[in-house]
Amino acid sequence: PGQVGELAQRVSSLMLGYHNAPALTETALDGDGWYYTGDLAVSDEKGFIRIVGRKKDMVIRGGQNIFPAEVERFVLGLDGVRNAAAVGRPHSVLGESLWLFVEIEEGAAWTAESLLAHCREQLAPAKRPDHVKILDSLPVTASGKVRKFLLKDMDISDE
């Protein structure tokens, strides 16, 4: 309880593996019949499980694990924020830095600087973004899910 880990499950109807993808199968299935979902979760004392993010989205900054979903939930709760995505981008010393990309609703007064200052005041040090970039719109799939890989690879000249 209280520790973040990858969610694994074992069921009788488990797949045999991914078609023509043995390396992917090896990362997802173990010899004891456990399927590793890629979801990061934490359980409480009663055994209830809460998903805190995806393993592939976790940012490791200076040895600290940061779960972007927690930062995104905080920012999405602010008035005037339409959408937000936190991603790790390469950093020469820390390994990764935490970038926050945000869509602001028309008429809202948020700037990149004011959002960064607000995060620094309200979030624990490990969860504070290093950079905030406001975009007119975040790249999303047809179903509205943010395409984070595009944000990770975005050419940003004002770093």
mmCIF file of C-alpha atoms in Angstrom:
data_model
loop_
_atom_site.group_PDB
_atom_site.id
_atom_site.type_symbol
_atom_site.label_atom_id
_atom_site.label_comp_id
_atom_site.label_asym_id
_atom_site.label_seq_id
_atom_site.Cartn_x
_atom_site.Cartn_y
_atom_site.Cartn_z
ATOM 1 C CA PRO A 1 0.000 0.000 0.000
ATOM 2 C CA GLY A 2 1.127 3.496 -0.869
ATOM 3 C CA GLN A 3 3.875 2.370 -3.264
ATOM 4 C CA VAL A 4 3.598 3.043 -6.993
ATOM 5 C CA GLY A 5 4.176 0.008 -9.193
ATOM 6 C CA GLU A 6 3.183 -1.473 -12.502
ATOM 7 C CA LEU A 7 -0.235 -3.083 -12.477
ATOM 8 C CA ALA A 8 -0.110 -6.804 -13.305
ATOM 9 C CA GLN A 9 -2.953 -9.282 -13.580
ATOM 10 C CA ARG A 10 -3.325 -13.005 -13.966
ATOM 11 C CA VAL A 11 -6.497 -14.418 -15.510
ATOM 12 C CA SER A 12 -7.470 -17.742 -17.028
ATOM 13 C CA SER A 13 -8.128 -16.242 -20.470
ATOM 14 C CA LEU A 14 -4.696 -14.649 -20.882
ATOM 15 C CA MET A 15 -3.398 -14.212 -24.415
ATOM 16 C CA LEU A 16 -0.429 -16.229 -25.625
ATOM 17 C CA GLY A 17 1.405 -13.144 -26.836
ATOM 18 C CA TYR A 18 1.481 -10.318 -29.372
ATOM 19 C CA HIS A 19 1.381 -11.440 -33.007
ATOM 20 C CA ASN A 20 4.877 -11.394 -34.559
ATOM 21 C CA ALA A 21 6.224 -9.311 -31.662
ATOM 22 C CA PRO A 22 8.261 -11.563 -29.340
ATOM 23 C CA ALA A 23 10.135 -8.670 -27.689
ATOM 24 C CA LEU A 24 6.864 -6.933 -26.822
ATOM 25 C CA THR A 25 5.419 -10.218 -25.571
ATOM 26 C CA GLU A 26 8.461 -10.720 -23.338
ATOM 27 C CA THR A 27 7.957 -7.323 -21.672
ATOM 28 C CA ALA A 28 4.228 -7.885 -21.124
ATOM 29 C CA LEU A 29 4.019 -11.556 -20.088
ATOM 30 C CA ASP A 30 6.099 -13.492 -17.610
ATOM 31 C CA GLY A 31 6.564 -17.230 -17.136
ATOM 32 C CA ASP A 32 4.131 -17.369 -14.213
ATOM 33 C CA GLY A 33 1.154 -16.134 -16.249
ATOM 34 C CA TRP A 34 1.212 -12.479 -15.210
ATOM 35 C CA TYR A 35 0.306 -9.769 -17.730
ATOM 36 C CA TYR A 36 1.992 -6.392 -17.105
ATOM 37 C CA THR A 37 -0.401 -3.692 -18.281
ATOM 38 C CA GLY A 38 1.966 -0.725 -18.484
ATOM 39 C CA ASP A 39 -0.296 1.151 -16.054
ATOM 40 C CA LEU A 40 1.293 2.599 -12.935
ATOM 41 C CA ALA A 41 -0.928 2.177 -9.902
ATOM 42 C CA VAL A 42 -0.993 2.530 -6.150
ATOM 43 C CA SER A 43 -3.160 0.576 -3.723
ATOM 44 C CA ASP A 44 -4.518 1.788 -0.408
ATOM 45 C CA GLU A 45 -4.864 -0.085 2.886
ATOM 46 C CA LYS A 46 -8.245 -1.496 1.809
ATOM 47 C CA GLY A 47 -6.856 -2.854 -1.469
ATOM 48 C CA PHE A 48 -8.456 -0.253 -3.719
ATOM 49 C CA ILE A 49 -6.265 0.528 -6.722
ATOM 50 C CA ARG A 50 -5.787 3.973 -8.267
ATOM 51 C CA ILE A 51 -4.084 4.397 -11.649
ATOM 52 C CA VAL A 52 -1.533 7.222 -11.490
ATOM 53 C CA GLY A 53 -0.168 7.077 -15.025
ATOM 54 C CA ARG A 54 1.443 4.986 -17.715
ATOM 55 C CA LYS A 55 4.892 3.467 -17.373
ATOM 56 C CA LYS A 56 5.952 4.824 -20.770
ATOM 57 C CA ASP A 57 4.849 8.358 -19.774
ATOM 58 C CA MET A 58 6.766 8.483 -16.481
ATOM 59 C CA VAL A 59 9.429 11.203 -16.439
ATOM 60 C CA ILE A 60 12.706 10.570 -14.644
ATOM 61 C CA ARG A 61 14.280 13.915 -13.732
ATOM 62 C CA GLY A 62 17.478 13.762 -11.730
ATOM 63 C CA GLY A 63 16.559 10.325 -10.389
ATOM 64 C CA GLN A 64 13.037 11.360 -9.324
ATOM 65 C CA ASN A 65 10.012 9.638 -10.853
ATOM 66 C CA ILE A 66 7.339 12.098 -11.970
ATOM 67 C CA PHE A 67 3.888 10.964 -13.044
ATOM 68 C CA PRO A 68 2.610 13.422 -15.675
ATOM 69 C CA ALA A 69 -1.045 12.515 -15.009
ATOM 70 C CA GLU A 70 -0.803 14.050 -11.521
ATOM 71 C CA VAL A 71 0.531 17.349 -12.892
ATOM 72 C CA GLU A 72 -2.062 17.346 -15.673
ATOM 73 C CA ARG A 73 -4.944 16.777 -13.217
ATOM 74 C CA PHE A 74 -3.805 19.761 -11.171
ATOM 75 C CA VAL A 75 -3.500 22.091 -14.166
ATOM 76 C CA LEU A 76 -6.755 20.915 -15.743
ATOM 77 C CA GLY A 77 -8.502 21.912 -12.515
ATOM 78 C CA LEU A 78 -7.559 25.567 -13.033
ATOM 79 C CA ASP A 79 -10.157 27.957 -14.434
ATOM 80 C CA GLY A 80 -9.327 28.917 -17.985
ATOM 81 C CA VAL A 81 -7.315 25.828 -18.869
ATOM 82 C CA ARG A 82 -8.879 23.843 -21.714
ATOM 83 C CA ASN A 83 -6.308 21.063 -22.067
ATOM 84 C CA ALA A 84 -2.881 20.140 -20.725
ATOM 85 C CA ALA A 85 -0.181 17.545 -21.225
ATOM 86 C CA ALA A 86 3.041 17.017 -19.296
ATOM 87 C CA VAL A 87 5.945 15.218 -20.961
ATOM 88 C CA GLY A 88 9.592 14.535 -20.397
ATOM 89 C CA ARG A 89 12.066 16.017 -22.833
ATOM 90 C CA PRO A 90 15.792 15.283 -22.920
ATOM 91 C CA HIS A 91 18.024 17.262 -20.559
ATOM 92 C CA SER A 92 21.813 17.057 -20.694
ATOM 93 C CA VAL A 93 22.296 16.917 -16.907
ATOM 94 C CA LEU A 94 19.040 15.677 -15.371
ATOM 95 C CA GLY A 95 18.196 13.075 -17.995
ATOM 96 C CA GLU A 96 14.771 14.605 -18.587
ATOM 97 C CA SER A 97 13.082 17.899 -17.839
ATOM 98 C CA LEU A 98 9.334 18.233 -17.295
ATOM 99 C CA TRP A 99 7.520 20.268 -19.899
ATOM 100 C CA LEU A 100 3.908 21.316 -19.540
ATOM 101 C CA PHE A 101 1.970 22.103 -22.719
ATOM 102 C CA VAL A 102 -1.304 23.931 -22.197
ATOM 103 C CA GLU A 103 -4.326 25.147 -24.171
ATOM 104 C CA ILE A 104 -5.894 28.242 -22.627
ATOM 105 C CA GLU A 105 -9.558 29.156 -23.055
ATOM 106 C CA GLU A 106 -10.248 32.372 -24.895
ATOM 107 C CA GLY A 107 -10.269 35.306 -22.496
ATOM 108 C CA ALA A 108 -8.361 33.519 -19.727
ATOM 109 C CA ALA A 109 -5.476 35.490 -18.241
ATOM 110 C CA TRP A 110 -2.943 32.647 -17.894
ATOM 111 C CA THR A 111 0.507 33.081 -19.377
ATOM 112 C CA ALA A 112 3.325 30.563 -19.452
ATOM 113 C CA GLU A 113 5.049 32.526 -16.689
ATOM 114 C CA SER A 114 1.974 32.761 -14.456
ATOM 115 C CA LEU A 115 1.208 29.052 -14.859
ATOM 116 C CA LEU A 116 4.803 28.158 -14.016
ATOM 117 C CA ALA A 117 4.696 30.413 -10.940
ATOM 118 C CA HIS A 118 1.361 28.924 -9.819
ATOM 119 C CA CYS A 119 2.716 25.378 -10.187
ATOM 120 C CA ARG A 120 5.798 26.342 -8.179
ATOM 121 C CA GLU A 121 3.565 27.672 -5.385
ATOM 122 C CA GLN A 122 1.064 24.801 -5.305
ATOM 123 C CA LEU A 123 2.870 21.606 -6.335
ATOM 124 C CA ALA A 124 5.473 19.568 -4.494
ATOM 125 C CA PRO A 125 8.992 20.285 -5.799
ATOM 126 C CA ALA A 126 9.247 16.957 -7.634
ATOM 127 C CA LYS A 127 6.035 17.662 -9.582
ATOM 128 C CA ARG A 128 6.830 21.206 -10.675
ATOM 129 C CA PRO A 129 7.283 21.676 -14.422
ATOM 130 C CA ASP A 130 10.575 23.103 -15.625
ATOM 131 C CA HIS A 131 8.950 24.777 -18.631
ATOM 132 C CA VAL A 132 5.446 25.765 -19.699
ATOM 133 C CA LYS A 133 4.497 26.246 -23.329
ATOM 134 C CA ILE A 134 1.077 27.567 -24.346
ATOM 135 C CA LEU A 135 -0.226 26.233 -27.642
ATOM 136 C CA ASP A 136 -3.315 27.176 -29.626
ATOM 137 C CA SER A 137 -4.198 23.488 -29.642
ATOM 138 C CA LEU A 138 -2.548 20.296 -28.465
ATOM 139 C CA PRO A 139 -2.087 17.539 -31.057
ATOM 140 C CA VAL A 140 -4.816 14.980 -30.419
ATOM 141 C CA THR A 141 -6.142 11.769 -31.934
ATOM 142 C CA ALA A 142 -9.645 11.516 -33.410
ATOM 143 C CA SER A 143 -10.870 10.449 -29.965
ATOM 144 C CA GLY A 144 -9.285 13.494 -28.273
ATOM 145 C CA LYS A 145 -6.293 11.784 -26.635
ATOM 146 C CA VAL A 146 -3.160 13.965 -26.638
ATOM 147 C CA ARG A 147 -0.433 12.670 -28.941
ATOM 148 C CA LYS A 148 2.381 13.134 -26.442
ATOM 149 C CA PHE A 149 5.086 11.754 -28.710
ATOM 150 C CA LEU A 150 4.590 14.814 -30.932
ATOM 151 C CA LEU A 151 5.101 17.109 -27.942
ATOM 152 C CA LYS A 152 8.276 15.243 -26.977
ATOM 153 C CA ASP A 153 9.682 15.745 -30.458
ATOM 154 C CA MET A 154 8.409 19.295 -31.035
ATOM 155 C CA ASP A 155 10.989 21.800 -32.229
ATOM 156 C CA ILE A 156 11.000 24.489 -29.545
ATOM 157 C CA SER A 157 13.284 27.423 -30.198
ATOM 158 C CA ASP A 158 12.740 29.289 -26.913
ATOM 159 C CA GLU A 159 14.072 26.576 -24.571
#
